Tab-separated table of C-alpha atoms and ligand atoms in Angstrom:
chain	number	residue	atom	x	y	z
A	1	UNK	CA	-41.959	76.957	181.320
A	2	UNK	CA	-42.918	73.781	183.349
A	3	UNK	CA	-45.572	72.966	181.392
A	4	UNK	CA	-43.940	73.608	178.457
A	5	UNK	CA	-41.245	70.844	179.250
A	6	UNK	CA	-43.869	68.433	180.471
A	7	UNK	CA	-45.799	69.057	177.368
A	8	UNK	CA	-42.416	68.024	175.414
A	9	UNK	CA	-41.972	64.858	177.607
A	10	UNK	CA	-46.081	64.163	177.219
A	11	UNK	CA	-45.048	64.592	173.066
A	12	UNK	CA	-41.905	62.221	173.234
A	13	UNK	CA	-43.635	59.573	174.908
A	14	UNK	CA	-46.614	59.505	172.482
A	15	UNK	CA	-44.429	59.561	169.603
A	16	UNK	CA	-42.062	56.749	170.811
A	17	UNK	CA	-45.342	54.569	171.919
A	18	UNK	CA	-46.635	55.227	168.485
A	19	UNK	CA	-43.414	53.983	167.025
A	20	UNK	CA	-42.972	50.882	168.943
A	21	UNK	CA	-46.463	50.075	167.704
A	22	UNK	CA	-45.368	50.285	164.299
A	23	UNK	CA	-42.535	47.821	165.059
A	24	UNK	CA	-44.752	45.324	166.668
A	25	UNK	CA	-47.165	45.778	163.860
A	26	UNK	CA	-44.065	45.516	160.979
A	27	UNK	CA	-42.035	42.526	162.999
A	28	UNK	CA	-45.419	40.569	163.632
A	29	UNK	CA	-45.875	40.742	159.630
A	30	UNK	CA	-42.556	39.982	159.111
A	31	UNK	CA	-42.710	37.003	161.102
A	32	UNK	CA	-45.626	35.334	159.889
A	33	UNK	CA	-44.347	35.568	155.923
A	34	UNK	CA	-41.178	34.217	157.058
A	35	UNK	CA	-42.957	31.368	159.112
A	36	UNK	CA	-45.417	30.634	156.229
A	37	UNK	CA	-42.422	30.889	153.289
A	38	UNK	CA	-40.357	28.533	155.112
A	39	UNK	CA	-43.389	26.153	155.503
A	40	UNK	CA	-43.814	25.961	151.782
A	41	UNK	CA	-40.635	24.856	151.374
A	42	UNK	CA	-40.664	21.736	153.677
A	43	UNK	CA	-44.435	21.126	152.443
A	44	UNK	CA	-42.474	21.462	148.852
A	45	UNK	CA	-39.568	19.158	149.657
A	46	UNK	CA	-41.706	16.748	151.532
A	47	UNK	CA	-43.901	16.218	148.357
A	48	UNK	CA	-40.497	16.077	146.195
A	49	UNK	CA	-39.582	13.491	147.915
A	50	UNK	CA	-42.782	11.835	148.212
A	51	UNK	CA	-43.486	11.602	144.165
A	52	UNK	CA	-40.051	11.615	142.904
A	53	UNK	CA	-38.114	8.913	145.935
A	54	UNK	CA	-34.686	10.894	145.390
A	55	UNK	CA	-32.965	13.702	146.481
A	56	UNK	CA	-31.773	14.856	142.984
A	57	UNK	CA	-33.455	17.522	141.196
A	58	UNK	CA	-34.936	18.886	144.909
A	59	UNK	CA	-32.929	22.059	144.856
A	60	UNK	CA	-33.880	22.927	141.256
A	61	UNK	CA	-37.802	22.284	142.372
A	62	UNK	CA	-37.512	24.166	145.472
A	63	UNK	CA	-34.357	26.765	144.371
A	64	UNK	CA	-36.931	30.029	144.069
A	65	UNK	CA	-38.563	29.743	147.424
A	66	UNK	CA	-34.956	29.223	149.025
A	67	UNK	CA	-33.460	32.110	147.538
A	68	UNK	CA	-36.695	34.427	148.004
A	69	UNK	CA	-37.012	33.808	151.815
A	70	UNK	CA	-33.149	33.518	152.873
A	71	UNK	CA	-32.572	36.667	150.544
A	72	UNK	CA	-35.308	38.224	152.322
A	73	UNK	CA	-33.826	37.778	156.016
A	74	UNK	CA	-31.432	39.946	155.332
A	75	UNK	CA	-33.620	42.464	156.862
A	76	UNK	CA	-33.128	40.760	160.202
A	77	UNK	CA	-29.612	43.312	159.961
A	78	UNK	CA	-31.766	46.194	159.551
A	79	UNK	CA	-33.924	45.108	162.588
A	80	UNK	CA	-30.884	45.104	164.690
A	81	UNK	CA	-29.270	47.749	163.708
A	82	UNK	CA	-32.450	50.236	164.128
A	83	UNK	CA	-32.970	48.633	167.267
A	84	UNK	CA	-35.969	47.040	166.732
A	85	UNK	CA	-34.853	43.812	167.958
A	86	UNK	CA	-32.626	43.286	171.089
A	87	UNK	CA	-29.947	41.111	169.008
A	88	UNK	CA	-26.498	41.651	167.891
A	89	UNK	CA	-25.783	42.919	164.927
A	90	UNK	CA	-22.512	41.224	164.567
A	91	UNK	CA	-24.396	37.765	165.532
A	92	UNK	CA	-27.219	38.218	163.330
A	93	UNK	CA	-24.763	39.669	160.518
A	94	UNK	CA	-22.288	36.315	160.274
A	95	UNK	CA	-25.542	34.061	160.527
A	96	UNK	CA	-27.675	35.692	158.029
A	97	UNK	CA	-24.418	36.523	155.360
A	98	UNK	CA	-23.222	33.050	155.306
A	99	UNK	CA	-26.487	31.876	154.365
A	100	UNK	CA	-26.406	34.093	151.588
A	101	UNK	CA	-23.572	33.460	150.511
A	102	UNK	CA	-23.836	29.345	150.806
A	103	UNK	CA	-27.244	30.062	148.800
A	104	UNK	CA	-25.816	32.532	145.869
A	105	UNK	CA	-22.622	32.287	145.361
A	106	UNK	CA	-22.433	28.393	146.311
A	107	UNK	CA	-25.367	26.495	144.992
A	108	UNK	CA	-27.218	28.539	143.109
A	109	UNK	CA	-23.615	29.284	141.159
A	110	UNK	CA	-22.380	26.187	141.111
A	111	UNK	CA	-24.620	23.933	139.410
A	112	UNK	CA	-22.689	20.614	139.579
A	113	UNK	CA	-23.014	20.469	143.115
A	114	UNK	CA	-26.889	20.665	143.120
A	115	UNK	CA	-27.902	17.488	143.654
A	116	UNK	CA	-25.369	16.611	146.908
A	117	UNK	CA	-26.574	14.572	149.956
A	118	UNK	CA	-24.926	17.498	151.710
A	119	UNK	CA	-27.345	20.091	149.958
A	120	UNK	CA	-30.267	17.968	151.302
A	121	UNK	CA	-28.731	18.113	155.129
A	122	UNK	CA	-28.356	21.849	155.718
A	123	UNK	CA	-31.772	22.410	153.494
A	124	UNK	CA	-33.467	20.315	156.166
A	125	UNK	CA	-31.496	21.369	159.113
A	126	UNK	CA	-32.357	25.423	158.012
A	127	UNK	CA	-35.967	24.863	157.499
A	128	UNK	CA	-36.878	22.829	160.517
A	129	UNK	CA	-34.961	25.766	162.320
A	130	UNK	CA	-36.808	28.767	160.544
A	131	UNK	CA	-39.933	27.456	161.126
A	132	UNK	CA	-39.342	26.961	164.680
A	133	UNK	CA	-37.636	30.175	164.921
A	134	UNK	CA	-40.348	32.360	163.366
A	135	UNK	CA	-43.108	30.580	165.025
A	136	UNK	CA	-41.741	31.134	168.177
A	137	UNK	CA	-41.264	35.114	167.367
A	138	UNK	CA	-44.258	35.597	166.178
A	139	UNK	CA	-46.008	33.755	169.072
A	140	UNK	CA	-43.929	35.658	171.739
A	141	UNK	CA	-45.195	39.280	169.893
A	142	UNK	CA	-48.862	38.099	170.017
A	143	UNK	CA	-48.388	36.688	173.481
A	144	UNK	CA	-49.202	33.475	173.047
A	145	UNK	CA	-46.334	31.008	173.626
A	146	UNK	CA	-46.889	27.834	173.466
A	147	UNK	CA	-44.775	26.054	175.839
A	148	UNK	CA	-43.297	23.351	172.625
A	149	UNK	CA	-42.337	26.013	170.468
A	150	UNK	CA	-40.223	27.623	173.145
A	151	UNK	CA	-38.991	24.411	174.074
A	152	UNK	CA	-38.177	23.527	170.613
A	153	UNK	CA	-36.186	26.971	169.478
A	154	UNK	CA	-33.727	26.446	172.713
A	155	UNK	CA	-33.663	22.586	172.146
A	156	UNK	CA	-34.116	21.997	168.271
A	157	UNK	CA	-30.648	23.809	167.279
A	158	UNK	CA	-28.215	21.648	169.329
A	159	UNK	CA	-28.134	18.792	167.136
A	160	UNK	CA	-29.678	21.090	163.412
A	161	UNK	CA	-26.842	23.954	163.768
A	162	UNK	CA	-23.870	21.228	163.473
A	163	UNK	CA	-25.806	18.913	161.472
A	164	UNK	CA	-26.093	22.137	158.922
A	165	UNK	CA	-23.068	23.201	159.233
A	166	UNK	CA	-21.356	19.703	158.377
A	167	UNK	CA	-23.613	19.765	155.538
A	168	UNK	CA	-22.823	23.311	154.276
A	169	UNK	CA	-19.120	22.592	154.802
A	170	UNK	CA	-19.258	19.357	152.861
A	171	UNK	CA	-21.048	21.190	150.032
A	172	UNK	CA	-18.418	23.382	149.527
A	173	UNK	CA	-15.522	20.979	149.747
A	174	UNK	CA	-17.116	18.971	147.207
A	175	UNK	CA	-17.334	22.027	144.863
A	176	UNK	CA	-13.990	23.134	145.090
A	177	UNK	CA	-12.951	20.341	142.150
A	178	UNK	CA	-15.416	22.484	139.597
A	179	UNK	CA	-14.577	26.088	141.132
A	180	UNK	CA	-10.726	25.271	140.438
A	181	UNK	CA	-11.515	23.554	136.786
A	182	UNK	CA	-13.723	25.875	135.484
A	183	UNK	CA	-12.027	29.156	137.324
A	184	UNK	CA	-15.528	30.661	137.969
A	185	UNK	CA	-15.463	34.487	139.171
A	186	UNK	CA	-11.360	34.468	139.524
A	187	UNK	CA	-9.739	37.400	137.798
A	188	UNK	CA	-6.350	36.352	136.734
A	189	UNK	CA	-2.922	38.454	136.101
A	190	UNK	CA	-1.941	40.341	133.711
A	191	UNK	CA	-5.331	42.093	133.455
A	192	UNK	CA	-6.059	46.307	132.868
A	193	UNK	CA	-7.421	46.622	136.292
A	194	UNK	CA	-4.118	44.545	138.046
A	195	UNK	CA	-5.769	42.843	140.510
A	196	UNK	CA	-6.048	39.264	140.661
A	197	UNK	CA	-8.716	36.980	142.707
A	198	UNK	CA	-8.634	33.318	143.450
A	199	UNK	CA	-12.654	32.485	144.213
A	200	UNK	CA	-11.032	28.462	144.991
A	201	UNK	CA	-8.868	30.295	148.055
A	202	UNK	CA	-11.792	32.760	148.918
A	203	UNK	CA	-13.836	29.331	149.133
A	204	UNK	CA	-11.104	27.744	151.619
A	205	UNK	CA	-11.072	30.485	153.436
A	206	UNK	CA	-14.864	30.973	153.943
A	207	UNK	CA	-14.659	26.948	155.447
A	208	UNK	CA	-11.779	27.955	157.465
A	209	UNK	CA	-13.268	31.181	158.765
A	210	UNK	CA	-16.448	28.555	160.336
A	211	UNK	CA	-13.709	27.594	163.249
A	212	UNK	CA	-14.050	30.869	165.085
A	213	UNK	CA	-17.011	31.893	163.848
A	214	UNK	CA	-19.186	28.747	164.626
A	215	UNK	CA	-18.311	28.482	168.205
A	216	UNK	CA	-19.221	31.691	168.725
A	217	UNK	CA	-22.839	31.678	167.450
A	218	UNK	CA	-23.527	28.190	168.743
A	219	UNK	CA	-22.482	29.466	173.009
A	220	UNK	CA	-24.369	32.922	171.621
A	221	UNK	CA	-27.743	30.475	171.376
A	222	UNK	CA	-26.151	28.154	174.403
A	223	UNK	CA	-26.408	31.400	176.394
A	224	UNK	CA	-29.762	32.428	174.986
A	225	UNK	CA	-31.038	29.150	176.056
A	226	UNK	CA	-30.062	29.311	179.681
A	227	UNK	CA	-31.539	32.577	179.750
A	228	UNK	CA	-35.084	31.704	178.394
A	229	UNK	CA	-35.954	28.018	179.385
A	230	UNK	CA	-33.532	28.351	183.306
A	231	UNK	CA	-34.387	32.041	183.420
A	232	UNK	CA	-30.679	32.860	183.892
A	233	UNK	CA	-29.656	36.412	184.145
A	234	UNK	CA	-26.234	36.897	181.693
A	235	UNK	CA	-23.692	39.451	182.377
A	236	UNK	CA	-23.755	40.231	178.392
A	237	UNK	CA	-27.288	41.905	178.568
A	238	UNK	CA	-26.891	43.915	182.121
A	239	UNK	CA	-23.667	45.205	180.499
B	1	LIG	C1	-19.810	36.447	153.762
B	1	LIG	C2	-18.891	35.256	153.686
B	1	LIG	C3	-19.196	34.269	154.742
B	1	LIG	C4	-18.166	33.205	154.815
B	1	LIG	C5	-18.523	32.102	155.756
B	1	LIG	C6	-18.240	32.413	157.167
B	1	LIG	C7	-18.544	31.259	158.074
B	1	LIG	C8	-19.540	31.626	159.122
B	1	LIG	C9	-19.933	30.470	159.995
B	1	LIG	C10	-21.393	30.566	160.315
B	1	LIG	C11	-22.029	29.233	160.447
B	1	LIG	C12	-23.536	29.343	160.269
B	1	LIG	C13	-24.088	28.028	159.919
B	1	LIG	C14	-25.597	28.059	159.801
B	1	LIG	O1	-25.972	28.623	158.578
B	1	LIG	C15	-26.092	26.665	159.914
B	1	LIG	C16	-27.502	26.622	160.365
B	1	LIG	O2	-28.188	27.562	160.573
B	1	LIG	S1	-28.081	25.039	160.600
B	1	LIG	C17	-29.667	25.181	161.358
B	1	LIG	C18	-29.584	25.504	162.834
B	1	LIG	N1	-29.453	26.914	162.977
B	1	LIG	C19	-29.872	27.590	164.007
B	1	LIG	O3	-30.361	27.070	164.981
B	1	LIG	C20	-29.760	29.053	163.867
B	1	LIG	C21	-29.767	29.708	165.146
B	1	LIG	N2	-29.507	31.098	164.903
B	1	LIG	C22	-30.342	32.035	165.265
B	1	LIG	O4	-31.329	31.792	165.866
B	1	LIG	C23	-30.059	33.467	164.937
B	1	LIG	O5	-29.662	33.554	163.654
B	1	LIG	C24	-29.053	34.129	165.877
B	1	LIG	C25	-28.801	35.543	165.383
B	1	LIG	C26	-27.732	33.355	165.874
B	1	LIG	C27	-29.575	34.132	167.301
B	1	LIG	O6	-30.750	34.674	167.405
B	1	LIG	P1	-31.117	35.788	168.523
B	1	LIG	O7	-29.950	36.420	169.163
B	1	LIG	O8	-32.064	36.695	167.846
B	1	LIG	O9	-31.734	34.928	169.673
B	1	LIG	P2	-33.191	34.886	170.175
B	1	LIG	O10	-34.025	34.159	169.205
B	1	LIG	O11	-33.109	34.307	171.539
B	1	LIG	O12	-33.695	36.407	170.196
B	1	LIG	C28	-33.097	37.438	170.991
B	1	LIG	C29	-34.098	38.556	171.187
B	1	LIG	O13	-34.426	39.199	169.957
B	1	LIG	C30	-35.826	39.029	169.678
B	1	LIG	N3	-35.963	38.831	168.250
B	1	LIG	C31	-35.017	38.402	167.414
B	1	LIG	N4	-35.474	38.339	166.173
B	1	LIG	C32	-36.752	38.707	166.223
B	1	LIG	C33	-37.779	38.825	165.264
B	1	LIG	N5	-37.592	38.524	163.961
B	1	LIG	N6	-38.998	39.258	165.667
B	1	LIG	C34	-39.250	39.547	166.960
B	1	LIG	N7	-38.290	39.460	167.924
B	1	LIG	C35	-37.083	39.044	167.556
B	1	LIG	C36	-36.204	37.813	170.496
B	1	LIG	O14	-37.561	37.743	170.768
B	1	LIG	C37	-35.382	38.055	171.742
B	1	LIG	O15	-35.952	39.097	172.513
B	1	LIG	P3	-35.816	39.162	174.092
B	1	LIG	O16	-34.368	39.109	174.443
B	1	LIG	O17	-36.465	40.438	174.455
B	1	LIG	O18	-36.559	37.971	174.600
């Protein structure tokens, strides 16, 4: 009977070993794709910039690659909630939706607003972060961190998560002019469904909805970063 429940234990262990490896294995992949994607986009925008000495027509050059590799993290909410990663779900959730939203259902549907300054700030401001970010995950799962990439994913964001957030918030204020004239993806009364929807209020709200939302990711990495570069022990994790 002993033996019996040691051999069960012996089995459990193996099989949980086994599928850690497979995580390591999968998140290692993941990792690297998302490090090299986001790399071809600032090598892309770099040489945009380069040849053409303007900031307009950069989205349209570089629009595919954005929306393949940001689409793509949304498996970052799997990873979480399967417990791959040790991150919030909730966290991850806000950071990774907004993005998809600001990249579907604000540039990519919004054409006039393409070729904004503001467009050009949060583009930099995410890819500088994602390749920093990934770098320093895939790094830390091969064991091999160099001390600058560390440095840079506690350090880099400070001044790159406001400076992309005024430049996602200015992106949207400046398409709310079209959104209301053209009355894109609103569904007006009297209509054989009887529901209406305002897509110029659900875009007000979305800015509004950064004031609590913001703060809270931005102490979430403040936090992180006391942890990992002070070696501070929060009260959030031991909970
Ligand atoms: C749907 C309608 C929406 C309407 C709008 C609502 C408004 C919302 C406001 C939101 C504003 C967002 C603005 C934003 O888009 C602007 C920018 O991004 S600008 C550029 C600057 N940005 C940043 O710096 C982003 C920083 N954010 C992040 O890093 C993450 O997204 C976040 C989830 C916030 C934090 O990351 P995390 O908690 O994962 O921190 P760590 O990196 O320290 O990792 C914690 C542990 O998890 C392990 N981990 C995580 N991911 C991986 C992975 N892919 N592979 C391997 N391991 C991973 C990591 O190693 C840590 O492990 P351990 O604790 O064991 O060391």
């Amino acid at each position: 009977m002993a033996s019996s429940e040691e051999d069960g234990a012996v089995e459990e262990k193996e099989q949980h070993r086994r599928q850690s490896a497979v995580a390591m294995a999968w998140l290692t992949l993941y990792n690297i794709t998302m490090t090299a994607g986001w790399l071809v986009l600032a090598v892309a925008m770099i040489r945009f910039s380069y040849q053409k000495g303007t900031h307009k027509g950069l989205y349209r050059n570089i629009q595919k690659t954005l929306k393949f590799f940001q689409t793509f993290a949304l498996l970052e909410i799997i990873h979480c909630a399967i417990g791959i990663v040790r991150t919030s779900v909730l966290v991850t959730g806000v950071q990774v939706l907004s993005r998809i939203f600001m990249v579907w259902f604000v540039i990519h549907s919004i054409r006039p607003i393409q070729n904004e300054e503001s467009v050009v700030l949060f583009l930099v401001a995410w890819t500088v972060t994602e390749i920093t970010r990934y770098s320093f995950y895939t790094f830390s799962l091969l064991n091999h961190l160099p001390y600058f990439i560390k440095w840079a994913r506690y350090n880099f964001f400070i001044l790159l998560y406001p400076i992309g957030v005024v430049g996602e918030l200015l992106t949207i204020y400046g398409a709310l002019p079209f959104v209301k004239k053209s009355g894109m993806y609103s569904l007006r009364l009297p209509n054989k469904y009887n529901v209406s929807f305002d897509y110029y209020t659900c875009l007000i709200i979305a800015m509004i909805a950064y004031i609590p939302l913001f703060p809270q990711l931005y102490f979430h990495m403040l936090r992180q970063r006391r942890k990992v570069l002070h070696g501070e022990v929060m009260k959030e994790k031991e909970d």
